Coordinates of C-alpha atoms in Angstrom, one line a residue:
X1 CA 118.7 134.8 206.3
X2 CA 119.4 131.7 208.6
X3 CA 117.7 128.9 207.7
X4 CA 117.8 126.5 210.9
X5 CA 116.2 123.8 209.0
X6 CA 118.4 123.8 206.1
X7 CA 122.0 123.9 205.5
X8 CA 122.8 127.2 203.8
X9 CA 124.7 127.6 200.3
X10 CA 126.0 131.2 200.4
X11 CA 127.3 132.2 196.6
X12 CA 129.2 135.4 196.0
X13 CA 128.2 137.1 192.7
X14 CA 125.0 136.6 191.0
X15 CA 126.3 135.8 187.7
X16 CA 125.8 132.8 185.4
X17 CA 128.0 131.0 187.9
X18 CA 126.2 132.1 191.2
X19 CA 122.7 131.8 189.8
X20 CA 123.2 128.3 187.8
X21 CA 123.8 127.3 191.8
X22 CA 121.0 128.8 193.7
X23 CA 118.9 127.4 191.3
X24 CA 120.0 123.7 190.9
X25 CA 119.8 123.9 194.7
X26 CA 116.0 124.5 194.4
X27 CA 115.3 123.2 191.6
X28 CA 116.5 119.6 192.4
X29 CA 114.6 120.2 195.7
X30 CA 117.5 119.8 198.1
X31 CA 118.2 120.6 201.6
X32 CA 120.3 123.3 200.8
X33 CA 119.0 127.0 201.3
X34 CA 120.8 129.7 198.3
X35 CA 121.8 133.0 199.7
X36 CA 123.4 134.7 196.8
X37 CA 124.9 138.2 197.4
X38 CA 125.9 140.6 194.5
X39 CA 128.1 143.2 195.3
X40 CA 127.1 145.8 192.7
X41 CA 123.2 146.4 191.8
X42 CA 123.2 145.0 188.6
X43 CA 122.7 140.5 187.7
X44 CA 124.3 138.9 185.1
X45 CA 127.8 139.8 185.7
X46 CA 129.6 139.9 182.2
X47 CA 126.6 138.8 180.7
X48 CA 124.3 141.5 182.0
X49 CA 122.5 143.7 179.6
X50 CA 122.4 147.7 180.1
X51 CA 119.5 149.8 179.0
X52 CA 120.4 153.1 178.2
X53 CA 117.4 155.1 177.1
X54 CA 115.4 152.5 175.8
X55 CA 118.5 150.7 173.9
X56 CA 120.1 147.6 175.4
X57 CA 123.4 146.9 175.7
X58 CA 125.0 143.0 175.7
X59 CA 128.5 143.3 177.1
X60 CA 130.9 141.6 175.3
X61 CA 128.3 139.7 173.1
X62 CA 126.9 136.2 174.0
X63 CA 125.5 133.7 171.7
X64 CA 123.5 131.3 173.5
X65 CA 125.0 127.9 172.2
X66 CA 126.8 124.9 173.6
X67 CA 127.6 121.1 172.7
X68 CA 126.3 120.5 175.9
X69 CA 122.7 119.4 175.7
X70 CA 122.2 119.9 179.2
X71 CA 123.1 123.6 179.2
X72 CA 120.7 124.0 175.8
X73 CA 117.7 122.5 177.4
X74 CA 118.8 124.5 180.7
X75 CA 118.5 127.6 178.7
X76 CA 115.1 126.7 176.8
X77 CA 113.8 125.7 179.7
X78 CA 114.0 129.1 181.2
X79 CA 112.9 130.7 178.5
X80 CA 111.6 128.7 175.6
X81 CA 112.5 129.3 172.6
X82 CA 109.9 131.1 170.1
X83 CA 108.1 129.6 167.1
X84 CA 104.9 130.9 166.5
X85 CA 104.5 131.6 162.8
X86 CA 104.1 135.4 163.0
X87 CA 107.9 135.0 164.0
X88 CA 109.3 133.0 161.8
X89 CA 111.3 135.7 159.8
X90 CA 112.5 137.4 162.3
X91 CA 113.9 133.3 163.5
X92 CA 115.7 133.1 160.2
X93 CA 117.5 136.3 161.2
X94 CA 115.1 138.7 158.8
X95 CA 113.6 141.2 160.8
X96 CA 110.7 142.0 158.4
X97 CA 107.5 140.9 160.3
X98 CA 108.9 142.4 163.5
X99 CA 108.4 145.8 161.4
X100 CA 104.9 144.7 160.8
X101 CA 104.0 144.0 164.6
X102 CA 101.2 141.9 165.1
X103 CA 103.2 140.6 168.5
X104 CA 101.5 140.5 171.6
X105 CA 104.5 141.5 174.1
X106 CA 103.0 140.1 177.2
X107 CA 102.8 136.8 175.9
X108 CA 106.0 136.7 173.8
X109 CA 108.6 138.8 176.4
X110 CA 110.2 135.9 177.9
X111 CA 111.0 133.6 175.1
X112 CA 114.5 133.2 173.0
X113 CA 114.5 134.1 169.5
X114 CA 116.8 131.7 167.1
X115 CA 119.3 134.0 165.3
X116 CA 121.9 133.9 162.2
X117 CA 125.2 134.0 163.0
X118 CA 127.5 136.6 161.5
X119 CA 130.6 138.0 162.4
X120 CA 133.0 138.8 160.1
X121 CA 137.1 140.4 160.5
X122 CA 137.4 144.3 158.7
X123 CA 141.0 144.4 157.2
X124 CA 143.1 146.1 154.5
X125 CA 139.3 148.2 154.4
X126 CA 137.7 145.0 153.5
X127 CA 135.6 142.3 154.8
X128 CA 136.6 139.0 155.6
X129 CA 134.7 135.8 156.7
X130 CA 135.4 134.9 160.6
X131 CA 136.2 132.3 161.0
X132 CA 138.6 133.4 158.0
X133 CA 136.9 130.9 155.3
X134 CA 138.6 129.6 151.5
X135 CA 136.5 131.7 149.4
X136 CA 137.5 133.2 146.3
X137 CA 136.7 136.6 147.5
X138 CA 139.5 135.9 150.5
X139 CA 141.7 135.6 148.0
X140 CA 140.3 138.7 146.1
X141 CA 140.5 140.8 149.5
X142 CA 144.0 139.8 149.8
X143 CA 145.4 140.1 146.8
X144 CA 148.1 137.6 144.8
X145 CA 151.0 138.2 146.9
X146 CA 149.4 138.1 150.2
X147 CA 147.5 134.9 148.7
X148 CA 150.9 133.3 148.1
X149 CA 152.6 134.1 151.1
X150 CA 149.6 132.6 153.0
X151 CA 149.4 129.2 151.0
X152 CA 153.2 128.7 151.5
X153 CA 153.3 129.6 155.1
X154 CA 150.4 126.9 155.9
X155 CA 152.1 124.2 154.2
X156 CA 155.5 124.9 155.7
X157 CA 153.3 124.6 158.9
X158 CA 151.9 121.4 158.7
X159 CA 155.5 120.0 158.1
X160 CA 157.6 122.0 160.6
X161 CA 155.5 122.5 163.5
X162 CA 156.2 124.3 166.9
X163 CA 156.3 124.0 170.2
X164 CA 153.1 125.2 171.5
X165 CA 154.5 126.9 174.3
X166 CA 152.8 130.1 173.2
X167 CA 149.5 131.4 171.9
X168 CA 151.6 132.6 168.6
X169 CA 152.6 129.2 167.8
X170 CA 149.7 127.7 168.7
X171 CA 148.1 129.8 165.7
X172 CA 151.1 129.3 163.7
X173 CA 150.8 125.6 163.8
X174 CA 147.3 125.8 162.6
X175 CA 146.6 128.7 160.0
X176 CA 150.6 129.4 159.6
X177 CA 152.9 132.6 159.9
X178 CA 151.2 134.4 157.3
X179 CA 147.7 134.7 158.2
X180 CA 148.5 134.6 161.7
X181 CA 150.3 137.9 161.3
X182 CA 147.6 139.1 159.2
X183 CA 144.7 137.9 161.2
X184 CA 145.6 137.1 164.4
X185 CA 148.6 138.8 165.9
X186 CA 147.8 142.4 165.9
X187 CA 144.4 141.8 167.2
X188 CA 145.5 139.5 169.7
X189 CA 147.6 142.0 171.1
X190 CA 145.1 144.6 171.4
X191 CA 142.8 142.5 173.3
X192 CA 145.5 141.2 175.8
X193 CA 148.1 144.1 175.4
X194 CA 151.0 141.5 175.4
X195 CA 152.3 140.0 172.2
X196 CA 150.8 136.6 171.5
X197 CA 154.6 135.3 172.3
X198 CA 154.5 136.0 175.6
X199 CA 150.6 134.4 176.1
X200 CA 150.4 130.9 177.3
X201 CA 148.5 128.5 174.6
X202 CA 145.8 127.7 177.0
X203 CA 143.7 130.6 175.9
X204 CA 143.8 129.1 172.5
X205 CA 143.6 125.3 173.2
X206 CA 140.3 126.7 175.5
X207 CA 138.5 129.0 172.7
X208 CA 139.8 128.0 169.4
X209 CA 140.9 124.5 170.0
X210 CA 138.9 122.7 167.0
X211 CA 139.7 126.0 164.3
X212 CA 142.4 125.8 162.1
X213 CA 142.9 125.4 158.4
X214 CA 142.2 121.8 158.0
X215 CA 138.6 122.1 160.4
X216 CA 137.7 124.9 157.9
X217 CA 138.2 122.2 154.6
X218 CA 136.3 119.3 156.6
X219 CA 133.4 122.2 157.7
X220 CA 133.2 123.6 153.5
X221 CA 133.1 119.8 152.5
X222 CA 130.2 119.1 154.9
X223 CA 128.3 122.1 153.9
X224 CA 128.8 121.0 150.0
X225 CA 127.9 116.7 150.6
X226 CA 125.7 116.4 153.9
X227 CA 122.1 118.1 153.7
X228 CA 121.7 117.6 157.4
X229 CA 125.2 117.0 159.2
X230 CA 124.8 116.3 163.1
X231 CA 126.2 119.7 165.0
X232 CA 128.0 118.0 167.5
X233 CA 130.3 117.2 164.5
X234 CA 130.7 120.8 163.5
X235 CA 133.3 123.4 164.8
X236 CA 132.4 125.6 167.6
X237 CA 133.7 128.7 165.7
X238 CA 132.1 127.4 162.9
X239 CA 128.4 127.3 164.0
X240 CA 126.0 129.1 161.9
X241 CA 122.8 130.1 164.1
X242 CA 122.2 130.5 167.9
X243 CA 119.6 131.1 170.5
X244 CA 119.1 135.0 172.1
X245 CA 117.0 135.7 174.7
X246 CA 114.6 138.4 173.4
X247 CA 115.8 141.4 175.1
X248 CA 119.2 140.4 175.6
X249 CA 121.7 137.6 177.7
X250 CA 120.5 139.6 181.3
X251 CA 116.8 139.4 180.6
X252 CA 117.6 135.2 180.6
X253 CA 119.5 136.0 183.8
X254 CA 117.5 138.7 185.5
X255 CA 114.6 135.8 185.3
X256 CA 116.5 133.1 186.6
X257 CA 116.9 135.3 189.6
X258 CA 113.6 136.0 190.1
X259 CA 112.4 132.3 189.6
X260 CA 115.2 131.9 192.6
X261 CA 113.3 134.0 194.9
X262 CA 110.2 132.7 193.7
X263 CA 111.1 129.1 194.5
X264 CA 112.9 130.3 198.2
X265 CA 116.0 131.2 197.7
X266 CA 117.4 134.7 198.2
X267 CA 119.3 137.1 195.8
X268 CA 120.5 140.2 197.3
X269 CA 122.1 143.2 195.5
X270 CA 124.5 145.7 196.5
X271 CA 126.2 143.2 199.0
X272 CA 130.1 142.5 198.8
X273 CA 131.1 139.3 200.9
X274 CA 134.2 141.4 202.8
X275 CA 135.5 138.3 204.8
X276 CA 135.4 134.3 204.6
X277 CA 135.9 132.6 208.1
X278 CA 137.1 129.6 208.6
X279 CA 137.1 127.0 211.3
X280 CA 138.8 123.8 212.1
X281 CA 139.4 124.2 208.6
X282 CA 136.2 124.8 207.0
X283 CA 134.0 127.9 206.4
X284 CA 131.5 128.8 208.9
X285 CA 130.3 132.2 208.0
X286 CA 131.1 135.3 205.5
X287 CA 131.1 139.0 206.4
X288 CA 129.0 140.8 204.1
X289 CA 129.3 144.9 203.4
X290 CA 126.6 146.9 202.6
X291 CA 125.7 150.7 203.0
X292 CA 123.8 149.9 206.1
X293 CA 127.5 148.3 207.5
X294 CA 129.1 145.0 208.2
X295 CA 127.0 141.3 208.7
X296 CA 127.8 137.8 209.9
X297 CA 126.0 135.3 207.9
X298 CA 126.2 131.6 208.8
X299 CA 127.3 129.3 206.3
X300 CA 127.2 125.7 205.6
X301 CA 128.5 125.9 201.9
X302 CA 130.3 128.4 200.4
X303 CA 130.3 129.0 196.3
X304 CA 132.8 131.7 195.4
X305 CA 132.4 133.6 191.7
X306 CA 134.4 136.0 192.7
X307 CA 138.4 137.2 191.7
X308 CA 140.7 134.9 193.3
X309 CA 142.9 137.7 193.3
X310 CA 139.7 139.2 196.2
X311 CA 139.1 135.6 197.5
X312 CA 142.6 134.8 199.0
X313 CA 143.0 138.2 200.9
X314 CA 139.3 137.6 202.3
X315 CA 140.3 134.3 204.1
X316 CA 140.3 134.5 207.9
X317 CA 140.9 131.8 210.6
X318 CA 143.5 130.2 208.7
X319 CA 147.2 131.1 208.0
X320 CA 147.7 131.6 203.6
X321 CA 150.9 130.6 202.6
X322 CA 152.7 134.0 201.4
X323 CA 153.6 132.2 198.0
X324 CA 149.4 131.4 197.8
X325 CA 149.0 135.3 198.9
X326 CA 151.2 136.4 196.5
X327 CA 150.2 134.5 193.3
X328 CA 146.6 135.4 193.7
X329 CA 147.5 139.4 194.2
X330 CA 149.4 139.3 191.3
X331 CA 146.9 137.7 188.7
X332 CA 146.5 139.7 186.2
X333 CA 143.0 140.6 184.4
X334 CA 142.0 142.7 181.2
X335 CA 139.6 145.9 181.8
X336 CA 137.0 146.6 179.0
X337 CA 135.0 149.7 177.9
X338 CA 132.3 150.0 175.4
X339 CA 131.0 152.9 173.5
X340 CA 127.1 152.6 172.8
X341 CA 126.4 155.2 169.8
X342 CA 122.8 155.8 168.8
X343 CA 123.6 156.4 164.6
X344 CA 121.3 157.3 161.9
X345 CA 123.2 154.7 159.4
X346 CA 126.2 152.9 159.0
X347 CA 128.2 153.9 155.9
X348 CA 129.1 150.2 154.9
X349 CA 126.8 148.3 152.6
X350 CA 125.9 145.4 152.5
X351 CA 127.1 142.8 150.0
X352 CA 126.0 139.7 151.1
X353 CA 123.4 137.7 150.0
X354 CA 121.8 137.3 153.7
X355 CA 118.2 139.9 153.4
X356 CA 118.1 142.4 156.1
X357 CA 115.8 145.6 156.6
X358 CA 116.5 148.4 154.4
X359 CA 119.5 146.3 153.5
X360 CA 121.5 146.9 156.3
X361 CA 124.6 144.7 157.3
X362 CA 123.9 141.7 158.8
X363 CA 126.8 141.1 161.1
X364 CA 126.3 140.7 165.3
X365 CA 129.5 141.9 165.3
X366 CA 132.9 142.4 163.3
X367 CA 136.4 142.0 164.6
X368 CA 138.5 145.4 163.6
X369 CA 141.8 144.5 162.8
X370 CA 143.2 147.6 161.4
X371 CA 146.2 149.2 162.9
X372 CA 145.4 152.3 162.8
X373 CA 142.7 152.2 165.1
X374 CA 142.5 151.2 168.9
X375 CA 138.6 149.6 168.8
X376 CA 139.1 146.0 168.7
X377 CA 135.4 144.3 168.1
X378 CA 132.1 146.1 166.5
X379 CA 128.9 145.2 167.9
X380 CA 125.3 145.7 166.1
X381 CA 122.9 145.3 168.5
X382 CA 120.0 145.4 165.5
X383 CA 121.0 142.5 164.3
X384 CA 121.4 140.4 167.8
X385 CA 118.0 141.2 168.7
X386 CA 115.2 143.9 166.9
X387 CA 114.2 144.4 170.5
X388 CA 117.4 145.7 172.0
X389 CA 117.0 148.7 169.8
X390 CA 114.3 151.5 170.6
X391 CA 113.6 153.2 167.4
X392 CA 114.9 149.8 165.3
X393 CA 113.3 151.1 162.2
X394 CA 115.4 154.6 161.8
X395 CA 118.5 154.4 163.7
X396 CA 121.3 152.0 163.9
X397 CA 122.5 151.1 167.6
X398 CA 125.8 149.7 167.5
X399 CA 128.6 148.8 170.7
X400 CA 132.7 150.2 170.0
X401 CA 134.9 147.7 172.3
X402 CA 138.0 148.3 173.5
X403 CA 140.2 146.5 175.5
X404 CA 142.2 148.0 178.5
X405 CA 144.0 147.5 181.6
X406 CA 142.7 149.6 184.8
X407 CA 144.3 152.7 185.3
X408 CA 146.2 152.7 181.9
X409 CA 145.8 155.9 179.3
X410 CA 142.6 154.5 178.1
X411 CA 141.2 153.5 181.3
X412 CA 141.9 156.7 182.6
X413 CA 140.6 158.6 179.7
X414 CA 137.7 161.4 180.4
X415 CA 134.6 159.7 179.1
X416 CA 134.0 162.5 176.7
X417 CA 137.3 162.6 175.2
X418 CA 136.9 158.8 174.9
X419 CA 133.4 158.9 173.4
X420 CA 134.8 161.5 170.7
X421 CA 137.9 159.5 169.8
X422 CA 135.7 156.5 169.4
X423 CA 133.7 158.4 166.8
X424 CA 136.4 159.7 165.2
X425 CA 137.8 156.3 165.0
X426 CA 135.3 154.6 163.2
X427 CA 134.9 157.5 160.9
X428 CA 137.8 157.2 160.1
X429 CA 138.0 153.7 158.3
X430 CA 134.9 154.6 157.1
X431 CA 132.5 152.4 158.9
X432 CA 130.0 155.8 160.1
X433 CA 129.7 159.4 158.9
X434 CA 130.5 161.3 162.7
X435 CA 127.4 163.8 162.0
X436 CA 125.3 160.9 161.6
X437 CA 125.7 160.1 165.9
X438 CA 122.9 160.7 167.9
X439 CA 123.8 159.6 171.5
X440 CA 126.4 157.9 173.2
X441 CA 127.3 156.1 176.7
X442 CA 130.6 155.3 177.6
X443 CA 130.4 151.9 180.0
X444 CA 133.5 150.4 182.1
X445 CA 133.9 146.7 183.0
X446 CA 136.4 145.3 185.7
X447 CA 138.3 142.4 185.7
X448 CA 136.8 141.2 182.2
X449 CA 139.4 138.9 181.4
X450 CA 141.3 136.5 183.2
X451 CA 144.6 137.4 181.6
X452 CA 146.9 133.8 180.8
X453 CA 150.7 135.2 181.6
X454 CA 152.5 136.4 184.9
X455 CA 151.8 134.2 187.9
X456 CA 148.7 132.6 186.1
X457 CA 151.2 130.2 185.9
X458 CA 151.6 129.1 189.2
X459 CA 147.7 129.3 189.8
X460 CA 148.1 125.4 190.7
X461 CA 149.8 126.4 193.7
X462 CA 146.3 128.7 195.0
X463 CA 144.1 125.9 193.7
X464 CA 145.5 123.3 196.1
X465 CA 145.5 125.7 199.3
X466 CA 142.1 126.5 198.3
X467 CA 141.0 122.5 198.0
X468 CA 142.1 122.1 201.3
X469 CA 138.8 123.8 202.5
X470 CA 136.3 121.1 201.9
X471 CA 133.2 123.4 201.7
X472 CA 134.6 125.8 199.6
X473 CA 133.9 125.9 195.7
X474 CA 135.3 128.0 193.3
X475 CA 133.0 128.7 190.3
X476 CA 132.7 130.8 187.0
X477 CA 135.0 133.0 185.1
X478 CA 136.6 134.7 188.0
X479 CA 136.2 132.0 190.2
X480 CA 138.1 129.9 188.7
X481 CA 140.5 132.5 186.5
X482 CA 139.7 131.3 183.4
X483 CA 138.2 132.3 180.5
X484 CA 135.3 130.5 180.3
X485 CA 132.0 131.3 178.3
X486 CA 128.5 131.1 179.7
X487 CA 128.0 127.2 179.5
X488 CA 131.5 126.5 181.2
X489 CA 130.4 129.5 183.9
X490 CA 127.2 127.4 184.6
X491 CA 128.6 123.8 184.2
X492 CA 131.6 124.5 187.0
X493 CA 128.1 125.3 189.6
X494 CA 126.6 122.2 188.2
X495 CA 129.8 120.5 189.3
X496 CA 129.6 122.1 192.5
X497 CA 126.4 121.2 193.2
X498 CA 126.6 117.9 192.1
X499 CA 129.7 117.3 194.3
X500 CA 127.8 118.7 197.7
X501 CA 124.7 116.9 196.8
X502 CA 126.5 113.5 196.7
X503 CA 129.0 114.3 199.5
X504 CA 131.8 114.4 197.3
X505 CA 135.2 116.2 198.6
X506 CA 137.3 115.9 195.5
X507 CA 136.9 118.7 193.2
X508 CA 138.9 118.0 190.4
X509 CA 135.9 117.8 188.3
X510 CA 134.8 120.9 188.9
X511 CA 138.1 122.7 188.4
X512 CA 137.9 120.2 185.0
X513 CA 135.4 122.4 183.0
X514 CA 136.8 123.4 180.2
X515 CA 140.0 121.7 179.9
X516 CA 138.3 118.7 178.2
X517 CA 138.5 118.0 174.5
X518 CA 134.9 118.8 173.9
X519 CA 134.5 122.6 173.3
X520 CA 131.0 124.5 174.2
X521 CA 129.9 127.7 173.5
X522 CA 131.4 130.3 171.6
X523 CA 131.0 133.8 171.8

């Protein structure tokens, strides 16, 4: 692993973060030697995709898409995107000539695949646009007095506004007190399990920052006057189509990991960096755990995508303030698990105007915000990609998420029991017939989240210990404890690599992503 005549770059976790890192490193032909180690045996991180039994699993959902060109042509350039004419259906988001094959799968496997986006909220039994939109059939779904309440309460809004010193009234301020309660409080809750009063408003100024009411109007208007309006101009959340790699977010991933070790760089797999040491104030090697023990591994540069709340406690050589210790211990995350069941049909019909085969439902996914139910996001993986589904033509393959904390009642669940209640669930509100299940997986994800309450408050206390270390770079989701999408994941590297390539020793940039005005991808 020691490169004598390069400086090595070792980068914990091989997720968009790590592997956006080792490969500007190569790819901009530097002096730099990538050693990335991933401590469990699959890539991608969040954005990994599972195969169970020929079906594929996207975690969480990712829609290729970002306002930043650089991350779009980074993503294309990996795996271009497709348009040959036997594919052009199946483009549009209409998976007919897919069914007719005529696809040569050698040629056409690593390619992305431009799909419709639709994603829609399931409330009061109903379907509603997401983002919520000003159609008449809103209005129908809620009925007159819900209507009412809802026009009221967003007026009263835009003159009395709040101090957005919480995610509730940052919601407030922008749809109102009635459709927040209706569309985003309950929901919010189950995803975080703390009342939106009680979350900070940075998770909303970071996802949802250009949504609200009036973004909506300005988005219908364009629509209606401009044949061709520019997409930078258009609302995140509002986007209407998005790039997919073909077999799901880890086959773009997977690849880039393989182009790594293709180009000289290393990528290693079942490897947990156990200990970071440090030297007159600088690290100068990791320990890295595997089954065959305990390694020293030199270090010139050291790119860190993993939990702060790991990172701190890892730190040798150097004394951590106990207020720094503590902090990053006590950071608090959000567990998720996902139910894949294999289904003959799905119940609900479709009654849109968007084509599909056999007239299924078109969604990628659909937010469930009934109250009776503990699932908190629908996935069909049909309609992200034909080619995440085995048998695409007779069954249905469809993801049940649900949000969780580790070792709460639903983390600690037996997988069967959990499976069943999952059925049961959305047989219940009607979405499946439970005789109509075929198989099922039951899949558990740590440290999803980086949760935005408790002593995420006082992060800025961690971040300027860890600044102190000049060769130390904290990157991605984890690394950075925030909840950042794919693009921000792989623009905080880019930062990173940017800074060592020019000798730079500030990092404020890097700890920037994100927190600008300009929003990228959406998921």
């Amino acid at each position: 692993m020691l490169n004598k005549q390069k400086k090595n770059a070792v980068i914990a976790g091989a997720g968009p973060a790590g592997l956006t890192g080792a490969y500007e490193f190569l790819h901009q032909n530097t002096d730099v030697h990538p050693i990335v180690f991933e401590q469990s045996d699959e890539i991608g991180g969040i954005s990994k995709t599972v195969c169970y039994k020929g079906n594929r699993i996207d975690i969480g959902g990712h829609r290729f898409f970002s306002k930043n060109q650089w991350v779009m042509e980074w993503w294309t350039k990996i795996m271009p995107l497709q348009g040959a004419s036997a594919l052009d259906d199946l483009l549009l988001g209409k998976e007919k000539d897919f069914l007719q094959g005529g696809l040569d799968p050698e040629q056409q496997d690593r390619v992305m695949l431009l799909r419709e986006r639709v994603s829609r909220i399931f409330y009061l039994r109903k379907f509603f646009d997401y983002p919520i939109s000003l159609k008449m059939q809103t209005f129908t779904n809620m009925g007159l007095g819900r209507t009412i309440a809802a026009g009221t309460g967003y007026l009263y809004s835009t003159l009395r506004k709040k101090e957005e010193n919480s995610l509730e009234n940052f919601y407030i301020n922008r749809f109102g007190k009635p459709l927040y309660s209706m569309f985003f409080e309950d929901y919010t809750e189950k995803v975080w399990g703390i009342h939106p009063s009680l979350l900070g408003a940075d998770w909303g100024s970071q996802r949802v920052k250009g949504l609200s009411i009036l973004a909506i109007l300005k988005d219908m208007f364009r629509k209606q006057f401009s044949s061709s309006a520019n997409k930078q101009e258009v609302e995140t959340s509002l986007i209407e189509e998005f790039i997919y790699p073909k077999y799901g977010p880890g086959q773009l991933w997977e690849t880039v990991a393989a182009d790594i070790v293709t180009m000289g760089g290393e990528v290693h797999k079942n490897k947990m960096v156990e200990a970071i040491h440090i030297q007159d104030n600088r690290v100068v090697s990791v320990d890295i755990k595997s089954e065959d023990g305990v390694n020293n591994v030199f270090c010139d540069y050291f790119l860190s995508s993993m939990p702060i709340k790991e990172l701190i406690p890892a730190i040798k050589g150097v004394e951590v303030p106990q207020d720094v210790l503590k902090i990053a211990t006590e950071l608090p995350y959000r567990d998720f698990i996902t139910v894949g069941l294999l289904v003959k049909k799905l119940k609900i019909e479709n009654q849109t105007k968007i084509k599909t085969y056999k007239d299924r439902i078109p969604d990628t996914w659909i937010y469930i915000q009934e109250r009776d139910v503990k699932i908190g996001r629908l996935q069909i993986f049909n309609n992200w990609s034909p080619y995440l589904v085995d048998d695409y033509k007779n069954t249905m393959w469809i993801g049940l998420e649900y949000f969780c904390s580790e070792g709460d009642p639903l983390w600690e669940m037996d997988k069967q029991a959990f499976i069943q209640m999952a059925i049961e669930e959305l047989a219940h509100i009607g979405v499946i017939d439970s005789q109509d299940v075929l198989d099922s997986v039951q899949i558990k994800v740590k440290k999803a989240y980086p949760s935005y309450f408790g002593s995420y408050y006082e992060l800025d206390k961690v971040k300027a210990f860890l600044d102190t270390i000049p060769n130390l770079y904290c990157i991605g989701r984890n690394g950075q404890h925030r909840y950042n999408n794919m693009d921000h994941s792989m623009l905080t590297a880019m930062e990173a690599v940017s800074n060592i390539l020019k000798n730079k020793t500030d990092k404020s940039n890097v700890w920037a992503v994100n927190t600008e005005e300009e929003y990228h991808e959406s998921k």
